[in-house]
MMTF fields as JSON, N, C-alpha, C and O atoms, coordinates in Angstrom:
{
  "mmtfVersion": "1.0.0",
  "mmtfProducer": "UNKNOWN",
  "numBonds": 499,
  "numAtoms": 500,
  "numGroups": 125,
  "numChains": 1,
  "numModels": 1,
  "chainsPerModel": [1],
  "groupsPerChain": [125],
  "chainIdList": ["A"],
  "bondAtomList": [4, 2, 8, 6, 12, 10, 16, 14, 20, 18, 24, 22, 28, 26, 32, 30, 36, 34, 40, 38, 44, 42, 48, 46, 52, 50, 56, 54, 60, 58, 64, 62, 68, 66, 72, 70, 76, 74, 80, 78, 84, 82, 88, 86, 92, 90, 96, 94, 100, 98, 104, 102, 108, 106, 112, 110, 116, 114, 120, 118, 124, 122, 128, 126, 132, 130, 136, 134, 140, 138, 144, 142, 148, 146, 152, 150, 156, 154, 160, 158, 164, 162, 168, 166, 172, 170, 176, 174, 180, 178, 184, 182, 188, 186, 192, 190, 196, 194, 200, 198, 204, 202, 208, 206, 212, 210, 216, 214, 220, 218, 224, 222, 228, 226, 232, 230, 236, 234, 240, 238, 244, 242, 248, 246, 252, 250, 256, 254, 260, 258, 264, 262, 268, 266, 272, 270, 276, 274, 280, 278, 284, 282, 288, 286, 292, 290, 296, 294, 300, 298, 304, 302, 308, 306, 312, 310, 316, 314, 320, 318, 324, 322, 328, 326, 332, 330, 336, 334, 340, 338, 344, 342, 348, 346, 352, 350, 356, 354, 360, 358, 364, 362, 368, 366, 372, 370, 376, 374, 380, 378, 384, 382, 388, 386, 392, 390, 396, 394, 400, 398, 404, 402, 408, 406, 412, 410, 416, 414, 420, 418, 424, 422, 428, 426, 432, 430, 436, 434, 440, 438, 444, 442, 448, 446, 452, 450, 456, 454, 460, 458, 464, 462, 468, 466, 472, 470, 476, 474, 480, 478, 484, 482, 488, 486, 492, 490, 496, 494],
  "bondOrderList": [1, 1, 1, 1, 1, 1, 1, 1, 1, 1, 1, 1, 1, 1, 1, 1, 1, 1, 1, 1, 1, 1, 1, 1, 1, 1, 1, 1, 1, 1, 1, 1, 1, 1, 1, 1, 1, 1, 1, 1, 1, 1, 1, 1, 1, 1, 1, 1, 1, 1, 1, 1, 1, 1, 1, 1, 1, 1, 1, 1, 1, 1, 1, 1, 1, 1, 1, 1, 1, 1, 1, 1, 1, 1, 1, 1, 1, 1, 1, 1, 1, 1, 1, 1, 1, 1, 1, 1, 1, 1, 1, 1, 1, 1, 1, 1, 1, 1, 1, 1, 1, 1, 1, 1, 1, 1, 1, 1, 1, 1, 1, 1, 1, 1, 1, 1, 1, 1, 1, 1, 1, 1, 1, 1],
  "groupList": [{"groupName": "VAL", "atomNameList": ["N", "CA", "C", "O"], "elementList": ["N", "C", "C", "O"], "formalChargeList": [0, 0, 0, 0], "bondAtomList": [1, 0, 2, 1, 3, 2], "bondOrderList": [1, 1, 2], "singleLetterCode": "V", "chemCompType": "L-PEPTIDE LINKING"}, {"groupName": "GLN", "atomNameList": ["N", "CA", "C", "O"], "elementList": ["N", "C", "C", "O"], "formalChargeList": [0, 0, 0, 0], "bondAtomList": [1, 0, 2, 1, 3, 2], "bondOrderList": [1, 1, 2], "singleLetterCode": "Q", "chemCompType": "L-PEPTIDE LINKING"}, {"groupName": "LEU", "atomNameList": ["N", "CA", "C", "O"], "elementList": ["N", "C", "C", "O"], "formalChargeList": [0, 0, 0, 0], "bondAtomList": [1, 0, 2, 1, 3, 2], "bondOrderList": [1, 1, 2], "singleLetterCode": "L", "chemCompType": "L-PEPTIDE LINKING"}, {"groupName": "ALA", "atomNameList": ["N", "CA", "C", "O"], "elementList": ["N", "C", "C", "O"], "formalChargeList": [0, 0, 0, 0], "bondAtomList": [1, 0, 2, 1, 3, 2], "bondOrderList": [1, 1, 2], "singleLetterCode": "A", "chemCompType": "L-PEPTIDE LINKING"}, {"groupName": "SER", "atomNameList": ["N", "CA", "C", "O"], "elementList": ["N", "C", "C", "O"], "formalChargeList": [0, 0, 0, 0], "bondAtomList": [1, 0, 2, 1, 3, 2], "bondOrderList": [1, 1, 2], "singleLetterCode": "S", "chemCompType": "L-PEPTIDE LINKING"}, {"groupName": "GLY", "atomNameList": ["N", "CA", "C", "O"], "elementList": ["N", "C", "C", "O"], "formalChargeList": [0, 0, 0, 0], "bondAtomList": [1, 0, 2, 1, 3, 2], "bondOrderList": [1, 1, 2], "singleLetterCode": "G", "chemCompType": "PEPTIDE LINKING"}, {"groupName": "ARG", "atomNameList": ["N", "CA", "C", "O"], "elementList": ["N", "C", "C", "O"], "formalChargeList": [0, 0, 0, 0], "bondAtomList": [1, 0, 2, 1, 3, 2], "bondOrderList": [1, 1, 2], "singleLetterCode": "R", "chemCompType": "L-PEPTIDE LINKING"}, {"groupName": "CYS", "atomNameList": ["N", "CA", "C", "O"], "elementList": ["N", "C", "C", "O"], "formalChargeList": [0, 0, 0, 0], "bondAtomList": [1, 0, 2, 1, 3, 2], "bondOrderList": [1, 1, 2], "singleLetterCode": "C", "chemCompType": "L-PEPTIDE LINKING"}, {"groupName": "PHE", "atomNameList": ["N", "CA", "C", "O"], "elementList": ["N", "C", "C", "O"], "formalChargeList": [0, 0, 0, 0], "bondAtomList": [1, 0, 2, 1, 3, 2], "bondOrderList": [1, 1, 2], "singleLetterCode": "F", "chemCompType": "L-PEPTIDE LINKING"}, {"groupName": "THR", "atomNameList": ["N", "CA", "C", "O"], "elementList": ["N", "C", "C", "O"], "formalChargeList": [0, 0, 0, 0], "bondAtomList": [1, 0, 2, 1, 3, 2], "bondOrderList": [1, 1, 2], "singleLetterCode": "T", "chemCompType": "L-PEPTIDE LINKING"}, {"groupName": "ASP", "atomNameList": ["N", "CA", "C", "O"], "elementList": ["N", "C", "C", "O"], "formalChargeList": [0, 0, 0, 0], "bondAtomList": [1, 0, 2, 1, 3, 2], "bondOrderList": [1, 1, 2], "singleLetterCode": "D", "chemCompType": "L-PEPTIDE LINKING"}, {"groupName": "TYR", "atomNameList": ["N", "CA", "C", "O"], "elementList": ["N", "C", "C", "O"], "formalChargeList": [0, 0, 0, 0], "bondAtomList": [1, 0, 2, 1, 3, 2], "bondOrderList": [1, 1, 2], "singleLetterCode": "Y", "chemCompType": "L-PEPTIDE LINKING"}, {"groupName": "ILE", "atomNameList": ["N", "CA", "C", "O"], "elementList": ["N", "C", "C", "O"], "formalChargeList": [0, 0, 0, 0], "bondAtomList": [1, 0, 2, 1, 3, 2], "bondOrderList": [1, 1, 2], "singleLetterCode": "I", "chemCompType": "L-PEPTIDE LINKING"}, {"groupName": "TRP", "atomNameList": ["N", "CA", "C", "O"], "elementList": ["N", "C", "C", "O"], "formalChargeList": [0, 0, 0, 0], "bondAtomList": [1, 0, 2, 1, 3, 2], "bondOrderList": [1, 1, 2], "singleLetterCode": "W", "chemCompType": "L-PEPTIDE LINKING"}, {"groupName": "PRO", "atomNameList": ["N", "CA", "C", "O"], "elementList": ["N", "C", "C", "O"], "formalChargeList": [0, 0, 0, 0], "bondAtomList": [1, 0, 2, 1, 3, 2], "bondOrderList": [1, 1, 2], "singleLetterCode": "P", "chemCompType": "L-PEPTIDE LINKING"}, {"groupName": "LYS", "atomNameList": ["N", "CA", "C", "O"], "elementList": ["N", "C", "C", "O"], "formalChargeList": [0, 0, 0, 0], "bondAtomList": [1, 0, 2, 1, 3, 2], "bondOrderList": [1, 1, 2], "singleLetterCode": "K", "chemCompType": "L-PEPTIDE LINKING"}, {"groupName": "GLU", "atomNameList": ["N", "CA", "C", "O"], "elementList": ["N", "C", "C", "O"], "formalChargeList": [0, 0, 0, 0], "bondAtomList": [1, 0, 2, 1, 3, 2], "bondOrderList": [1, 1, 2], "singleLetterCode": "E", "chemCompType": "L-PEPTIDE LINKING"}, {"groupName": "ASN", "atomNameList": ["N", "CA", "C", "O"], "elementList": ["N", "C", "C", "O"], "formalChargeList": [0, 0, 0, 0], "bondAtomList": [1, 0, 2, 1, 3, 2], "bondOrderList": [1, 1, 2], "singleLetterCode": "N", "chemCompType": "L-PEPTIDE LINKING"}, {"groupName": "MET", "atomNameList": ["N", "CA", "C", "O"], "elementList": ["N", "C", "C", "O"], "formalChargeList": [0, 0, 0, 0], "bondAtomList": [1, 0, 2, 1, 3, 2], "bondOrderList": [1, 1, 2], "singleLetterCode": "M", "chemCompType": "L-PEPTIDE LINKING"}, {"groupName": "HIS", "atomNameList": ["N", "CA", "C", "O"], "elementList": ["N", "C", "C", "O"], "formalChargeList": [0, 0, 0, 0], "bondAtomList": [1, 0, 2, 1, 3, 2], "bondOrderList": [1, 1, 2], "singleLetterCode": "H", "chemCompType": "L-PEPTIDE LINKING"}],
  "groupTypeList": [0, 1, 2, 1, 3, 4, 5, 5, 5, 2, 0, 1, 3, 5, 5, 4, 2, 6, 2, 4, 7, 3, 3, 4, 5, 8, 9, 8, 10, 10, 11, 3, 12, 5, 13, 8, 6, 1, 3, 14, 5, 15, 16, 6, 16, 5, 0, 4, 7, 12, 4, 4, 4, 10, 5, 4, 9, 11, 11, 3, 10, 4, 0, 15, 5, 6, 8, 9, 12, 4, 6, 10, 17, 3, 17, 17, 9, 0, 11, 2, 1, 18, 17, 4, 2, 15, 14, 16, 10, 9, 3, 0, 19, 11, 7, 3, 3, 5, 6, 8, 9, 17, 0, 2, 4, 18, 6, 4, 9, 17, 11, 12, 10, 11, 13, 5, 1, 5, 9, 2, 0, 9, 0, 4, 4],
  "groupIdList": [1, 2, 3, 4, 5, 6, 7, 8, 9, 10, 11, 12, 13, 14, 15, 16, 17, 18, 19, 20, 21, 22, 23, 24, 25, 26, 27, 28, 29, 30, 31, 32, 33, 34, 35, 36, 37, 38, 39, 40, 41, 42, 43, 44, 45, 46, 47, 48, 49, 50, 51, 52, 53, 54, 55, 56, 57, 58, 59, 60, 61, 62, 63, 64, 65, 66, 67, 68, 69, 70, 71, 72, 73, 74, 75, 76, 77, 78, 79, 80, 81, 82, 83, 84, 85, 86, 87, 88, 89, 90, 91, 92, 93, 94, 95, 96, 97, 98, 99, 100, 101, 102, 103, 104, 105, 106, 107, 108, 109, 110, 111, 112, 113, 114, 115, 116, 117, 118, 119, 120, 121, 122, 123, 124, 125],
  "secStructList": [7, 3, 3, 3, 3, 3, 7, 7, 3, 3, 3, 3, 6, 6, 7, 7, 3, 3, 3, 3, 3, 3, 3, 3, 1, 1, 7, 4, 4, 4, 1, 3, 3, 3, 3, 3, 3, 3, 7, 6, 6, 1, 7, 7, 3, 3, 3, 3, 3, 3, 7, 1, 1, 1, 7, 7, 3, 3, 3, 7, 6, 6, 6, 6, 6, 6, 3, 3, 3, 3, 3, 3, 4, 4, 4, 6, 3, 3, 3, 3, 3, 3, 7, 1, 7, 7, 4, 4, 4, 7, 3, 3, 3, 3, 3, 3, 3, 3, 7, 7, 1, 7, 4, 4, 4, 4, 4, 7, 4, 4, 4, 7, 7, 3, 3, 3, 3, 3, 3, 3, 3, 3, 3, 3, 7],
  "xCoordList": [2.227, 3.011, 2.064, 1.037, 2.441, 1.602, 2.468, 3.407, 2.134, 2.706, 1.539, 0.772, 1.419, 0.277, 0.693, 1.435, 0.205, 0.537, -0.517, -1.706, -0.079, -1.003, -0.392, 0.79, -1.215, -0.712, -1.092, -0.799, -1.737, -2.158, -3.288, -3.858, -3.599, -4.672, -4.654, -3.961, -5.433, -5.541, -4.75, -4.903, -3.911, -3.087, -2.949, -3.023, -2.752, -2.532, -1.092, -0.193, -0.889, 0.459, 1.357, 0.966, 2.567, 3.493, 3.422, 4.28, 2.413, 2.223, 3.043, 3.841, 2.828, 3.601, 2.689, 1.602, 3.153, 2.529, 3.629, 4.728, 3.32, 4.253, 3.545, 2.547, 4.063, 3.536, 4.275, 5.47, 3.541, 4.122, 3.835, 2.789, 4.775, 4.602, 5.012, 6.194, 4.045, 4.306, 4.329, 3.365, 5.431, 5.624, 5.489, 5.816, 5.0, 4.916, 4.888, 4.531, 5.271, 5.176, 6.411, 6.427, 7.454, 8.705, 9.839, 9.611, 11.068, 12.234, 12.56, 13.241, 12.073, 12.149, 13.58, 13.829, 14.518, 15.908, 16.553, 17.602, 15.954, 16.534, 16.072, 16.527, 15.179, 14.542, 14.75, 14.69, 14.996, 14.892, 13.401, 12.591, 13.06, 11.671, 11.566, 12.44, 10.513, 10.361, 8.937, 7.991, 8.823, 7.512, 7.471, 8.394, 6.379, 6.026, 4.787, 4.096, 4.528, 3.277, 2.731, 3.472, 1.423, 0.767, -0.336, -1.302, -0.17, -1.176, -2.135, -1.773, -3.339, -4.302, -3.735, -3.219, -3.833, -3.374, -1.879, -1.384, -1.145, 0.318, 0.816, 0.114, 2.048, 2.656, 3.083, 3.303, 3.19, 3.689, 5.179, 5.936, 5.59, 6.993, 7.58, 6.906, 8.841, 9.538, 9.881, 10.456, 9.538, 9.734, 10.954, 11.791, 11.047, 12.129, 12.314, 11.4, 13.518, 13.847, 14.949, 15.781, 14.947, 16.028, 16.476, 15.655, 17.771, 18.299, 18.186, 17.946, 18.365, 18.353, 19.744, 19.887, 20.755, 22.121, 22.843, 23.263, 22.979, 23.819, 23.045, 23.643, 21.73, 20.928, 20.993, 20.545, 21.551, 21.604, 20.197, 19.285, 20.042, 18.715, 18.693, 19.718, 17.497, 17.243, 16.05, 15.066, 16.163, 15.034, 14.908, 15.904, 13.692, 13.456, 13.805, 13.685, 14.231, 14.615, 13.475, 13.707, 12.257, 11.095, 10.841, 10.096, 11.45, 11.189, 12.444, 12.363, 13.601, 14.855, 14.805, 14.345, 15.281, 15.3, 14.001, 13.95, 12.938, 11.641, 11.179, 10.501, 11.541, 11.125, 12.31, 13.451, 12.029, 13.051, 12.495, 11.412, 13.245, 12.827, 13.668, 14.854, 13.058, 13.775, 13.144, 11.996, 13.905, 13.352, 13.666, 14.718, 12.735, 12.846, 12.815, 11.742, 13.988, 14.058, 13.48, 12.983, 13.538, 13.004, 11.49, 10.925, 10.836, 9.375, 8.891, 7.704, 9.827, 9.472, 8.64, 7.619, 9.094, 8.328, 9.253, 10.381, 8.744, 9.446, 8.57, 7.346, 9.216, 8.503, 8.953, 10.111, 8.024, 8.356, 7.82, 6.616, 8.742, 8.368, 8.334, 9.339, 7.187, 7.006, 6.743, 5.714, 7.668, 7.551, 7.417, 7.684, 7.005, 6.866, 6.092, 6.504, 4.984, 4.205, 3.662, 3.315, 3.6, 3.129, 1.911, 1.745, 1.07, -0.075, 0.332, -0.417, 1.51, 1.963, 2.37, 2.656, 2.403, 2.647, 1.371, 1.417, 0.25, -1.021, -0.986, -0.778, -1.19, -1.117, -1.466, -1.486, -1.74, -1.809, -0.379, 0.361, -0.008, 1.346, 1.324, 0.51, 2.232, 2.29, 3.608, 4.679, 3.52, 4.698, 5.128, 4.284, 6.439, 6.93, 8.199, 8.95, 8.433, 9.616, 10.286, 9.63, 11.608, 12.361, 13.649, 14.273, 14.038, 15.257, 16.44, 17.03, 16.773, 17.917, 18.747, 18.249, 20.017, 20.914, 21.153, 21.489, 20.98, 21.164, 19.838, 18.876, 19.798, 18.54, 18.019, 16.838, 18.897, 18.44, 17.446, 16.723, 17.408, 16.445, 15.006, 14.081, 14.824, 13.476, 12.902, 11.713, 13.724, 13.216, 12.337, 11.625, 12.378, 11.6, 10.722, 11.132, 9.512, 8.626, 9.075, 8.578, 10.018, 10.434, 11.102, 11.119, 11.664, 12.439, 11.647, 12.212, 10.368, 9.543, 8.945, 8.344, 9.126, 8.573, 7.2, 6.322, 7.03, 5.771, 5.263, 6.036, 3.951, 3.284, 2.306, 1.662, 2.203, 1.146, -0.029, 0.033, -1.093, -2.22, -1.852, -0.974, -2.465, -2.106, -2.738, -3.758, -2.111, -2.686, -2.676, -1.66, -3.809, -3.967, -3.431, -3.785, -2.577, -2.084, -2.654, -2.446, -3.369, -3.958, -3.439, -3.587, -2.835, -2.285, -3.059, -3.05, -3.719, -4.521, -3.683, -2.786, -3.999, -3.236, -3.842, -3.326],
  "yCoordList": [-13.345, -12.119, -10.931, -10.947, -9.899, -8.706, -7.457, -7.392, -6.475, -5.15, -4.192, -3.94, -3.668, -2.825, -1.361, -0.869, -0.675, 0.73, 1.613, 1.297, 2.706, 3.654, 5.049, 5.219, 6.039, 7.402, 8.345, 9.538, 7.836, 8.714, 9.63, 9.469, 10.591, 11.513, 12.712, 12.741, 13.704, 14.954, 16.038, 16.246, 16.721, 17.768, 18.899, 18.671, 20.099, 21.235, 21.248, 20.711, 21.858, 22.011, 22.672, 23.633, 22.133, 22.623, 21.87, 22.035, 21.059, 20.305, 19.029, 18.755, 18.249, 17.028, 15.866, 16.045, 14.688, 13.437, 12.425, 12.512, 11.47, 10.371, 9.054, 8.724, 8.319, 7.002, 5.951, 6.076, 4.918, 3.788, 2.501, 2.354, 1.573, 0.256, -0.776, -0.917, -1.488, -2.52, -3.873, -4.253, -4.604, -5.871, -7.048, -6.959, -8.162, -9.389, -10.567, -10.425, -11.737, -12.944, -13.285, -14.29, -12.457, -12.77, -12.18, -11.415, -12.546, -12.079, -10.657, -10.43, -9.725, -8.3, -7.857, -7.088, -8.353, -7.92, -8.325, -7.79, -9.252, -9.735, -8.938, -9.186, -7.993, -7.323, -5.813, -5.167, -5.276, -3.842, -3.486, -4.221, -2.38, -1.939, -0.534, 0.308, -0.309, 1.03, 1.334, 0.64, 2.399, 2.884, 3.164, 3.737, 2.739, 3.136, 4.02, 4.027, 4.757, 5.49, 5.449, 5.297, 5.586, 5.56, 6.604, 6.535, 7.559, 8.591, 8.134, 7.29, 8.675, 8.288, 8.453, 9.515, 7.4, 7.461, 7.36, 7.494, 7.126, 7.054, 5.697, 4.95, 5.401, 4.147, 4.233, 5.312, 3.065, 3.015, 3.346, 2.808, 4.235, 4.651, 4.434, 4.615, 4.045, 3.881, 5.236, 6.083, 5.444, 6.728, 6.707, 7.609, 5.679, 5.637, 4.218, 3.397, 3.94, 2.604, 2.7, 3.606, 1.76, 1.662, 0.214, -0.702, 0.016, -1.342, -2.03, -1.399, -3.328, -4.112, -4.226, -4.489, -4.034, -4.344, -3.146, -3.183, -2.081, -0.965, 0.339, 1.39, 0.279, 1.489, 2.467, 3.607, 2.031, 2.934, 3.212, 2.402, 4.372, 4.814, 5.248, 5.592, 5.22, 5.699, 6.634, 6.384, 7.712, 8.631, 8.981, 9.248, 8.978, 9.483, 10.975, 11.671, 11.449, 12.864, 13.792, 14.874, 13.363, 14.212, 14.437, 15.349, 13.62, 13.749, 14.024, 14.22, 14.041, 14.28, 15.61, 16.617, 15.598, 16.807, 17.085, 17.961, 16.348, 16.553, 15.328, 15.468, 14.139, 12.895, 12.257, 12.368, 11.589, 10.855, 9.498, 9.396, 8.457, 7.097, 6.592, 6.906, 5.813, 5.22, 3.878, 3.613, 3.033, 1.73, 1.425, 1.795, 0.745, 0.301, -1.208, -1.811, -1.828, -3.284, -3.985, -5.106, -3.35, -3.961, -4.13, -5.055, -3.227, -3.266, -3.578, -3.448, -3.996, -4.386, -3.322, -3.617, -2.086, -0.979, -0.029, 0.242, 0.46, 1.479, 2.714, 2.626, 3.865, 5.137, 5.968, 5.911, 6.736, 7.702, 9.058, 9.311, 9.921, 11.281, 12.141, 12.272, 12.724, 13.513, 14.963, 15.278, 15.827, 17.251, 18.052, 17.552, 19.289, 20.201, 19.541, 19.584, 18.941, 18.198, 19.113, 20.269, 18.556, 19.284, 18.565, 17.366, 19.261, 18.588, 17.408, 16.438, 17.48, 16.367, 15.133, 14.091, 15.229, 14.062, 13.254, 12.165, 13.77, 13.068, 11.73, 11.68, 10.652, 9.299, 8.292, 8.604, 7.076, 5.959, 5.49, 5.206, 5.415, 5.012, 3.574, 3.211, 2.759, 1.336, 1.002, 1.406, 0.274, -0.26, -1.528, -2.295, -1.742, -2.888, -3.43, -2.695, -4.725, -5.373, -6.209, -6.913, -6.11, -6.891, -7.39, -6.709, -8.595, -9.179, -8.818, -9.674, -7.528, -7.051, -6.138, -5.591, -5.975, -5.149, -3.78, -2.823, -3.686, -2.406, -1.649, -2.056, -0.566, 0.163, 0.748, 1.077, 0.878, 1.37, 0.408, 0.789, -0.826, -1.798, -1.37, -1.86, -0.448, 0.023, 0.838, 1.155, 1.183, 1.93, 1.056, 1.569, -0.256, -1.168, -2.063, -2.518, -2.315, -3.243, -4.687, -5.57, -4.94, -6.316, -7.008, -8.236, -6.204, -6.792, -6.89, -7.219, -6.613, -6.617, -7.997, -8.601, -8.48, -9.766, -9.641, -10.48, -8.588, -8.419, -6.984, -6.026, -6.868, -5.568, -5.413, -6.372, -4.184, -3.864, -3.244, -2.968, -3.031, -2.312, -0.843, -0.403, -0.099, 1.296, 2.194, 1.86, 3.329, 4.372, 5.662, 6.028, 6.334, 7.485, 8.755, 9.095, 9.439, 10.759, 11.771, 11.663, 12.749, 13.793, 15.144, 15.496, 15.886, 17.196, 18.248, 18.262, 19.117, 20.168, 21.432, 21.732, 22.153, 23.376, 24.591, 25.698],
  "zCoordList": [7.084, 6.898, 6.861, 6.183, 7.611, 7.614, 7.712, 8.506, 6.895, 6.977, 7.162, 6.233, 8.361, 8.705, 8.631, 9.481, 7.605, 7.425, 8.076, 8.049, 8.654, 9.27, 9.235, 8.933, 9.548, 9.665, 8.547, 8.621, 7.512, 6.437, 6.876, 7.955, 6.022, 6.346, 5.437, 4.42, 5.824, 5.062, 5.771, 6.974, 5.024, 5.603, 4.59, 3.383, 5.079, 4.177, 3.677, 4.324, 2.538, 2.005, 3.047, 3.71, 3.173, 4.174, 5.496, 6.362, 5.64, 6.866, 6.904, 6.009, 7.967, 8.205, 8.554, 9.103, 8.228, 8.641, 8.928, 8.381, 9.789, 10.014, 9.735, 10.375, 8.787, 8.475, 9.297, 9.565, 9.689, 10.401, 9.649, 9.017, 9.725, 9.113, 10.15, 10.462, 10.678, 11.674, 10.987, 10.323, 11.145, 10.443, 11.385, 12.568, 10.839, 11.599, 10.641, 9.472, 11.155, 10.352, 9.54, 8.829, 9.636, 8.963, 9.783, 10.72, 9.42, 10.184, 9.761, 8.761, 10.523, 10.191, 9.907, 8.979, 10.717, 10.603, 9.281, 8.926, 8.551, 7.296, 6.076, 4.96, 6.289, 5.153, 5.174, 6.22, 3.99, 3.8, 3.765, 3.199, 4.361, 4.447, 3.855, 4.057, 3.143, 2.564, 2.166, 2.536, 1.396, 1.002, -0.503, -1.083, -1.096, -2.453, -2.342, -1.324, -3.402, -3.461, -4.879, -5.85, -4.972, -6.272, -6.294, -5.534, -7.171, -7.37, -8.471, -9.29, -8.5, -9.533, -10.937, -11.286, -11.736, -13.11, -13.295, -14.414, -12.212, -12.305, -11.84, -11.159, -12.228, -11.805, -10.336, -9.787, -9.735, -8.365, -8.382, -9.191, -7.481, -7.437, -6.044, -5.03, -6.025, -4.76, -4.177, -4.862, -2.939, -2.273, -1.369, -1.416, -0.552, 0.43, 0.92, 0.853, 1.415, 1.892, 2.936, 2.893, 3.873, 4.84, 4.896, 4.943, 4.89, 4.839, 6.194, 7.223, 6.154, 7.387, 7.98, 9.174, 7.175, 7.607, 8.218, 9.375, 7.424, 7.882, 8.049, 8.284, 7.931, 8.118, 6.972, 7.098, 5.845, 4.694, 4.195, 4.366, 3.575, 3.166, 1.705, 1.118, 1.145, -0.206, -0.156, 0.539, -0.907, -1.077, -2.555, -3.226, -3.047, -4.385, -4.419, -3.411, -5.573, -5.685, -5.276, -4.736, -5.535, -5.263, -3.778, -3.417, -2.899, -1.464, -0.647, 0.566, -1.297, -0.578, 0.156, -0.383, 1.384, 2.19, 2.912, 3.775, 2.573, 3.212, 4.005, 5.023, 3.548, 4.191, 4.903, 4.455, 6.015, 6.76, 7.142, 7.718, 6.816, 7.158, 8.313, 8.41, 9.183, 10.308, 10.638, 10.28, 11.326, 11.702, 13.152, 13.674, 13.784, 15.168, 15.139, 15.13, 15.124, 15.004, 16.239, 16.134, 17.376, 18.595, 18.506, 19.09, 17.768, 17.663, 16.249, 15.949, 15.375, 14.0, 13.298, 12.677, 13.409, 12.844, 12.08, 12.492, 10.97, 10.189, 10.132, 10.03, 10.202, 10.173, 8.981, 8.567, 8.439, 7.397, 7.844, 7.814, 8.258, 8.647, 7.397, 6.698, 7.118, 5.905, 6.294, 6.891, 5.956, 6.253, 4.963, 3.871, 5.111, 3.969, 2.829, 1.67, 3.178, 2.187, 1.106, 1.349, -0.098, -1.274, -1.854, -1.628, -2.583, -3.21, -4.08, -4.197, -4.691, -5.532, -4.742, -5.333, -3.425, -2.578, -2.365, -1.792, -2.813, -2.655, -3.386, -4.598, -2.64, -3.204, -2.122, -0.932, -2.571, -1.636, -1.4, -2.342, -0.142, 0.23, 0.732, 1.581, 0.194, 0.52, 1.212, 0.758, 2.29, 2.945, 2.198, 1.733, 2.085, 1.329, 1.961, 2.604, 1.772, 2.325, 1.24, 0.472, 1.203, 0.236, 0.856, 1.67, 0.454, 1.008, 0.122, -0.536, 0.119, -0.634, 0.249, 1.233, -0.105, 0.695, 0.064, 0.761, -1.253, -1.932, -1.924, -2.575, -1.196, -1.024, -2.338, -2.444, -3.342, -4.637, -5.283, -6.204, -4.81, -5.325, -5.074, -5.722, -4.123, -3.823, -4.977, -4.969, -5.97, -7.111, -7.996, -8.859, -7.791, -8.624, -7.774, -6.706, -8.252, -7.539, -7.7, -7.002, -8.62, -8.912, -7.732, -7.656, -6.794, -5.699, -4.397, -3.354, -4.447, -3.248, -3.004, -3.892, -1.776, -1.387, -0.728, -0.93, 0.059, 0.79, 0.655, 0.652, 0.545, 0.473, 1.612, 2.037, 2.102, 3.045, 2.32, 1.121, 3.06, 2.464, 2.393, 3.135, 1.562, 1.389, 2.438, 3.041, 2.637, 3.464, 2.641, 2.051, 2.613, 1.73, 2.38, 3.509, 1.648, 2.047, 1.067, -0.141, 1.591, 0.756, 1.244, 2.414, 0.332, 0.673, -0.104, -1.335, 0.623, -0.026, -0.218, 0.57, -1.275, -1.579, -0.917, -1.068]
}
């Protein structure tokens, strides 16, 4: 099983980045896929998720209206478009997969079956 995250980097406040998560080794269509992030000294928090069944999505309040998640089932890839980035978005972002249908489950790490390696997003002020 592999979740390969990419797309992080350094960007100025107000800028944009697109994260990608390429999955392999499991039945992609059976899993909700999303992103957590962890800033230094803080707990890992669920940022966004997209379901496998009906395309429903979840966004943390801190990113609503700025981030958009999408999935390409043909290529086993999930994307997180991040716009209007703020310094408080600075964190290591982790791709995650869970076999749940309620996207609100992404608020907890308890429902995650697979983790990818992190990709660092740094937003300068």
